[in-house]
């Protein structure tokens, strides 16, 4: 007869932490801005409208908006399934948003190993370079606009 024991306090704490959805403030400013950009792009896509004008206003420049849109398209082409985004006003992150935010945050720190770790097991290794260049371009545009200062 099998004996089932109650989970240890450490195990129970881990389970509770995993059940809590990650919050947007767990990301850096650049990661959070990009997550909000993806949400706005998804909203405009559903409405069949061009997101660039509103993105440009929210991000402070057409260049940064264009880089955010290009990165979103690169992610969509490499991601194994449709990207799940939360509503624009939501403070919680989907698992995709958490992964993408970690990817952007790593690139902002010029941490290629962290970037690859964030997408490991999700994006095929031969596709990682298709994300690295556009994320660096977004980081450069954000730096030019002063977000990383």
GROMACS .gro file of C-alpha atoms in nm:
model
  149
    1UNK     CA    1   0.000   0.000   0.000
    2UNK     CA    2   0.137   0.339  -0.103
    3UNK     CA    3   0.173   0.605   0.159
    4UNK     CA    4   0.115   0.964   0.045
    5UNK     CA    5   0.270   1.226   0.266
    6UNK     CA    6   0.176   1.590   0.284
    7UNK     CA    7   0.404   1.820   0.086
    8UNK     CA    8   0.686   1.979   0.280
    9UNK     CA    9   0.665   2.351   0.361
   10UNK     CA   10   0.928   2.425   0.096
   11UNK     CA   11   0.744   2.225  -0.166
   12UNK     CA   12   0.413   2.386  -0.069
   13UNK     CA   13   0.568   2.735  -0.095
   14UNK     CA   14   0.702   2.651  -0.442
   15UNK     CA   15   0.360   2.528  -0.554
   16UNK     CA   16   0.194   2.845  -0.425
   17UNK     CA   17   0.453   3.065  -0.596
   18UNK     CA   18   0.401   2.883  -0.928
   19UNK     CA   19   0.027   2.937  -0.897
   20UNK     CA   20   0.074   3.315  -0.870
   21UNK     CA   21   0.078   3.475  -1.214
   22UNK     CA   22   0.387   3.686  -1.278
   23UNK     CA   23   0.336   4.063  -1.267
   24UNK     CA   24   0.451   4.315  -1.524
   25UNK     CA   25   0.659   4.503  -1.267
   26UNK     CA   26   0.887   4.196  -1.250
   27UNK     CA   27   1.026   4.317  -1.585
   28UNK     CA   28   1.257   4.610  -1.647
   29UNK     CA   29   1.118   4.928  -1.802
   30UNK     CA   30   1.220   4.821  -2.151
   31UNK     CA   31   1.073   4.472  -2.108
   32UNK     CA   32   0.745   4.610  -1.976
   33UNK     CA   33   0.724   4.870  -2.255
   34UNK     CA   34   0.770   4.599  -2.513
   35UNK     CA   35   0.504   4.376  -2.353
   36UNK     CA   36   0.261   4.669  -2.363
   37UNK     CA   37   0.363   4.729  -2.725
   38UNK     CA   38   0.280   4.369  -2.812
   39UNK     CA   39  -0.058   4.403  -2.645
   40UNK     CA   40  -0.131   4.721  -2.840
   41UNK     CA   41  -0.019   4.557  -3.166
   42UNK     CA   42  -0.248   4.259  -3.098
   43UNK     CA   43  -0.538   4.495  -3.027
   44UNK     CA   44  -0.481   4.682  -3.354
   45UNK     CA   45  -0.440   4.356  -3.545
   46UNK     CA   46  -0.781   4.235  -3.423
   47UNK     CA   47  -0.931   4.570  -3.526
   48UNK     CA   48  -0.744   4.553  -3.862
   49UNK     CA   49  -0.576   4.888  -3.801
   50UNK     CA   50  -0.217   5.003  -3.838
   51UNK     CA   51  -0.058   5.009  -3.489
   52UNK     CA   52   0.239   5.232  -3.578
   53UNK     CA   53   0.076   5.575  -3.525
   54UNK     CA   54  -0.044   5.493  -3.172
   55UNK     CA   55   0.275   5.301  -3.094
   56UNK     CA   56   0.482   5.602  -3.204
   57UNK     CA   57   0.290   5.829  -2.968
   58UNK     CA   58   0.318   5.588  -2.676
   59UNK     CA   59   0.684   5.502  -2.738
   60UNK     CA   60   0.797   5.852  -2.824
   61UNK     CA   61   0.922   5.790  -3.177
   62UNK     CA   62   0.832   5.629  -3.507
   63UNK     CA   63   1.170   5.451  -3.508
   64UNK     CA   64   1.107   5.280  -3.174
   65UNK     CA   65   0.752   5.190  -3.282
   66UNK     CA   66   0.882   5.038  -3.605
   67UNK     CA   67   1.147   4.837  -3.416
   68UNK     CA   68   0.881   4.709  -3.173
   69UNK     CA   69   0.660   4.603  -3.463
   70UNK     CA   70   0.954   4.435  -3.641
   71UNK     CA   71   1.046   4.245  -3.323
   72UNK     CA   72   0.685   4.137  -3.274
   73UNK     CA   73   0.680   4.002  -3.630
   74UNK     CA   74   1.013   3.822  -3.579
   75UNK     CA   75   0.884   3.662  -3.259
   76UNK     CA   76   0.564   3.552  -3.432
   77UNK     CA   77   0.768   3.387  -3.709
   78UNK     CA   78   0.986   3.191  -3.460
   79UNK     CA   79   0.740   3.110  -3.181
   80UNK     CA   80   0.611   2.752  -3.183
   81UNK     CA   81   0.246   2.863  -3.149
   82UNK     CA   82   0.036   3.180  -3.139
   83UNK     CA   83   0.166   3.424  -2.879
   84UNK     CA   84  -0.070   3.473  -2.588
   85UNK     CA   85  -0.095   3.830  -2.460
   86UNK     CA   86  -0.305   3.967  -2.176
   87UNK     CA   87  -0.541   4.260  -2.204
   88UNK     CA   88  -0.370   4.596  -2.231
   89UNK     CA   89  -0.473   4.706  -1.882
   90UNK     CA   90  -0.376   4.381  -1.706
   91UNK     CA   91  -0.084   4.386  -1.462
   92UNK     CA   92  -0.037   4.008  -1.489
   93UNK     CA   93   0.182   3.849  -1.755
   94UNK     CA   94   0.105   3.549  -1.966
   95UNK     CA   95   0.378   3.288  -1.980
   96UNK     CA   96   0.465   3.403  -2.332
   97UNK     CA   97   0.492   3.764  -2.215
   98UNK     CA   98   0.713   3.661  -1.924
   99UNK     CA   99   0.945   3.474  -2.160
  100UNK     CA  100   0.954   3.756  -2.412
  101UNK     CA  101   1.012   4.013  -2.139
  102UNK     CA  102   1.304   3.807  -2.006
  103UNK     CA  103   1.442   3.787  -2.358
  104UNK     CA  104   1.422   4.166  -2.402
  105UNK     CA  105   1.565   4.232  -2.055
  106UNK     CA  106   1.861   4.002  -2.127
  107UNK     CA  107   1.931   4.176  -2.457
  108UNK     CA  108   1.915   4.516  -2.285
  109UNK     CA  109   2.195   4.393  -2.056
  110UNK     CA  110   2.386   4.256  -2.361
  111UNK     CA  111   2.350   3.913  -2.198
  112UNK     CA  112   2.342   3.672  -2.494
  113UNK     CA  113   2.354   3.368  -2.263
  114UNK     CA  114   2.055   3.498  -2.065
  115UNK     CA  115   1.871   3.568  -2.391
  116UNK     CA  116   1.933   3.214  -2.514
  117UNK     CA  117   1.838   3.072  -2.174
  118UNK     CA  118   1.507   3.263  -2.180
  119UNK     CA  119   1.403   3.101  -2.509
  120UNK     CA  120   1.574   2.764  -2.460
  121UNK     CA  121   1.341   2.474  -2.527
  122UNK     CA  122   1.084   2.705  -2.683
  123UNK     CA  123   1.251   2.851  -2.991
  124UNK     CA  124   1.471   2.626  -3.201
  125UNK     CA  125   1.841   2.717  -3.160
  126UNK     CA  126   1.878   2.774  -3.535
  127UNK     CA  127   1.613   3.050  -3.511
  128UNK     CA  128   1.758   3.239  -3.211
  129UNK     CA  129   1.961   3.473  -3.435
  130UNK     CA  130   1.634   3.580  -3.602
  131UNK     CA  131   1.530   3.725  -3.265
  132UNK     CA  132   1.864   3.853  -3.135
  133UNK     CA  133   1.916   4.115  -3.408
  134UNK     CA  134   1.565   4.269  -3.390
  135UNK     CA  135   1.571   4.278  -3.010
  136UNK     CA  136   1.906   4.457  -3.018
  137UNK     CA  137   1.761   4.703  -3.271
  138UNK     CA  138   1.471   4.776  -3.032
  139UNK     CA  139   1.713   4.820  -2.740
  140UNK     CA  140   1.922   5.063  -2.947
  141UNK     CA  141   1.610   5.264  -3.041
  142UNK     CA  142   1.498   5.272  -2.678
  143UNK     CA  143   1.846   5.386  -2.570
  144UNK     CA  144   1.839   5.659  -2.833
  145UNK     CA  145   1.500   5.769  -2.700
  146UNK     CA  146   1.633   5.780  -2.345
  147UNK     CA  147   1.441   5.488  -2.190
  148UNK     CA  148   1.763   5.316  -2.077
  149UNK     CA  149   1.914   5.626  -1.920
   0.00000   0.00000   0.00000
